[in-house]
């Protein structure tokens, strides 16, 4: 995202502190969670929510109207959810984008892994993939402020 909490666009010369970046990150995580949560009609795990927040951040909150959410809510078989996830938001300007596909695959891994396996493999960090994206925003703003 390229906006501050109050809706102003981020522009060259804007600065942010590390604590400000953390605050902005939390703001956007909460915002996207609030936007997609009402569309999830079944129980999901925290790491599944983290994957969906990352997806919403990248695709926009309109992602909640996509077929993927219908499949999740229908408790469709995992292979159907996986196939749909890999087809969701993988284009830029109507053209297939390998980077977006790779991002969906990483989110899908978070979404499909059960919590016990996550804990055993010490991969809890992956569950915050969506959150880490927001950290990069803070870094980008900070970097722009240093380029004066």
Short mmCIF file of C-alpha atoms in Angstrom, two decimals:
data_model
loop_
_atom_site.label_atom_id
_atom_site.label_comp_id
_atom_site.label_asym_id
_atom_site.label_seq_id
_atom_site.Cartn_x
_atom_site.Cartn_y
_atom_site.Cartn_z
CA UNK A 1 0.00 0.00 0.00
CA UNK A 2 1.16 3.50 -0.67
CA UNK A 3 -1.00 5.36 1.83
CA UNK A 4 -0.74 6.53 5.41
CA UNK A 5 -3.35 5.55 7.98
CA UNK A 6 -5.27 8.78 7.32
CA UNK A 7 -5.53 8.09 3.58
CA UNK A 8 -2.85 10.54 2.41
CA UNK A 9 -0.64 9.20 -0.36
CA UNK A 10 2.98 8.43 0.53
CA UNK A 11 5.29 10.69 -1.43
CA UNK A 12 9.01 11.12 -1.90
CA UNK A 13 10.49 12.85 1.12
CA UNK A 14 8.04 11.36 3.62
CA UNK A 15 9.75 9.82 6.62
CA UNK A 16 8.80 7.14 9.08
CA UNK A 17 10.42 5.78 12.21
CA UNK A 18 10.74 2.06 12.87
CA UNK A 19 7.97 2.33 15.48
CA UNK A 20 5.86 4.28 12.96
CA UNK A 21 6.41 1.55 10.37
CA UNK A 22 5.32 -1.05 12.93
CA UNK A 23 2.21 0.99 13.69
CA UNK A 24 1.42 1.33 9.97
CA UNK A 25 1.95 -2.38 9.44
CA UNK A 26 -0.47 -3.24 12.25
CA UNK A 27 -2.99 -0.76 10.88
CA UNK A 28 -3.05 -2.45 7.48
CA UNK A 29 -3.11 -5.97 8.90
CA UNK A 30 -6.15 -5.04 11.00
CA UNK A 31 -7.77 -3.24 8.07
CA UNK A 32 -7.49 -6.17 5.68
CA UNK A 33 -8.47 -8.66 8.38
CA UNK A 34 -11.64 -6.64 9.09
CA UNK A 35 -12.46 -6.44 5.39
CA UNK A 36 -12.17 -10.14 4.65
CA UNK A 37 -13.29 -11.68 7.97
CA UNK A 38 -17.03 -11.23 7.32
CA UNK A 39 -16.66 -13.23 4.11
CA UNK A 40 -15.22 -16.24 5.92
CA UNK A 41 -18.15 -18.31 7.14
CA UNK A 42 -16.20 -21.28 8.50
CA UNK A 43 -13.55 -21.67 11.17
CA UNK A 44 -10.03 -21.17 9.87
CA UNK A 45 -6.66 -21.20 11.60
CA UNK A 46 -4.51 -18.15 12.32
CA UNK A 47 -2.03 -19.08 9.61
CA UNK A 48 -4.85 -19.52 7.11
CA UNK A 49 -6.04 -16.02 8.01
CA UNK A 50 -2.46 -14.70 7.61
CA UNK A 51 -2.33 -16.19 4.10
CA UNK A 52 -5.69 -14.62 3.21
CA UNK A 53 -4.60 -11.24 4.60
CA UNK A 54 -1.52 -11.40 2.38
CA UNK A 55 -3.72 -12.30 -0.57
CA UNK A 56 -6.09 -9.40 0.20
CA UNK A 57 -3.18 -6.99 0.53
CA UNK A 58 -1.91 -8.00 -2.90
CA UNK A 59 -5.25 -8.32 -4.69
CA UNK A 60 -7.37 -5.81 -2.81
CA UNK A 61 -10.17 -6.48 -0.39
CA UNK A 62 -12.43 -7.41 -3.34
CA UNK A 63 -10.66 -10.77 -3.23
CA UNK A 64 -13.30 -11.81 -0.71
CA UNK A 65 -15.75 -12.05 -3.64
CA UNK A 66 -13.56 -14.49 -5.57
CA UNK A 67 -14.28 -18.19 -6.06
CA UNK A 68 -11.53 -19.04 -3.58
CA UNK A 69 -13.60 -17.77 -0.66
CA UNK A 70 -16.63 -19.73 -1.92
CA UNK A 71 -14.53 -22.91 -1.90
CA UNK A 72 -13.17 -22.20 1.59
CA UNK A 73 -16.67 -21.56 2.91
CA UNK A 74 -17.97 -24.73 1.26
CA UNK A 75 -15.16 -26.70 2.93
CA UNK A 76 -14.17 -27.92 -0.52
CA UNK A 77 -11.49 -30.59 -0.81
CA UNK A 78 -7.98 -29.23 -0.38
CA UNK A 79 -7.03 -30.00 -3.99
CA UNK A 80 -9.84 -27.73 -5.24
CA UNK A 81 -8.79 -24.93 -2.89
CA UNK A 82 -5.17 -25.36 -3.97
CA UNK A 83 -6.05 -25.24 -7.67
CA UNK A 84 -8.15 -22.09 -7.22
CA UNK A 85 -5.55 -20.38 -5.03
CA UNK A 86 -2.97 -20.87 -7.77
CA UNK A 87 -5.32 -19.16 -10.27
CA UNK A 88 -6.14 -16.18 -8.06
CA UNK A 89 -4.43 -12.82 -8.66
CA UNK A 90 -1.56 -14.08 -10.80
CA UNK A 91 -1.73 -11.47 -13.55
CA UNK A 92 -0.58 -7.88 -13.84
CA UNK A 93 -2.29 -5.85 -16.53
CA UNK A 94 -3.94 -9.03 -17.79
CA UNK A 95 -0.60 -10.78 -18.31
CA UNK A 96 0.57 -13.81 -16.34
CA UNK A 97 3.21 -12.81 -13.78
CA UNK A 98 5.53 -15.52 -12.44
CA UNK A 99 6.36 -13.43 -9.37
CA UNK A 100 2.69 -13.19 -8.41
CA UNK A 101 2.26 -16.92 -9.01
CA UNK A 102 5.25 -17.65 -6.75
CA UNK A 103 3.72 -15.42 -4.06
CA UNK A 104 0.43 -17.34 -4.30
CA UNK A 105 2.33 -20.64 -3.95
CA UNK A 106 4.03 -19.36 -0.77
CA UNK A 107 0.72 -18.16 0.64
CA UNK A 108 -0.87 -21.46 -0.28
CA UNK A 109 1.81 -23.33 1.64
CA UNK A 110 0.93 -21.27 4.70
CA UNK A 111 -2.77 -21.80 4.14
CA UNK A 112 -2.60 -25.57 3.61
CA UNK A 113 -0.14 -26.52 6.38
CA UNK A 114 -1.74 -27.70 9.57
CA UNK A 115 -0.85 -25.92 12.81
CA UNK A 116 0.84 -28.95 14.38
CA UNK A 117 3.22 -29.34 11.43
CA UNK A 118 3.93 -25.64 11.53
CA UNK A 119 4.93 -25.75 15.16
CA UNK A 120 7.00 -28.93 14.80
CA UNK A 121 8.94 -27.52 11.87
CA UNK A 122 9.50 -24.12 13.53
CA UNK A 123 8.01 -22.44 10.51
CA UNK A 124 5.72 -20.11 12.42
CA UNK A 125 7.48 -17.20 10.71
CA UNK A 126 5.90 -18.22 7.42
CA UNK A 127 2.48 -17.59 8.92
CA UNK A 128 3.26 -13.90 9.04
CA UNK A 129 4.04 -13.66 5.33
CA UNK A 130 1.27 -11.13 4.90
CA UNK A 131 2.50 -9.12 7.84
CA UNK A 132 6.09 -9.06 6.59
CA UNK A 133 4.94 -7.50 3.36
CA UNK A 134 3.75 -4.54 5.38
CA UNK A 135 7.18 -4.27 7.01
CA UNK A 136 8.67 -3.83 3.57
CA UNK A 137 6.36 -0.87 3.04
CA UNK A 138 7.78 0.77 6.14
CA UNK A 139 11.30 0.09 4.95
CA UNK A 140 10.50 1.53 1.51
CA UNK A 141 9.14 4.73 3.05
CA UNK A 142 12.16 4.97 5.34
CA UNK A 143 14.51 4.39 2.38
CA UNK A 144 12.80 7.09 0.33
CA UNK A 145 13.27 9.51 3.20
CA UNK A 146 17.03 8.79 3.19
CA UNK A 147 17.38 9.48 -0.56
CA UNK A 148 16.88 13.22 -0.16
#
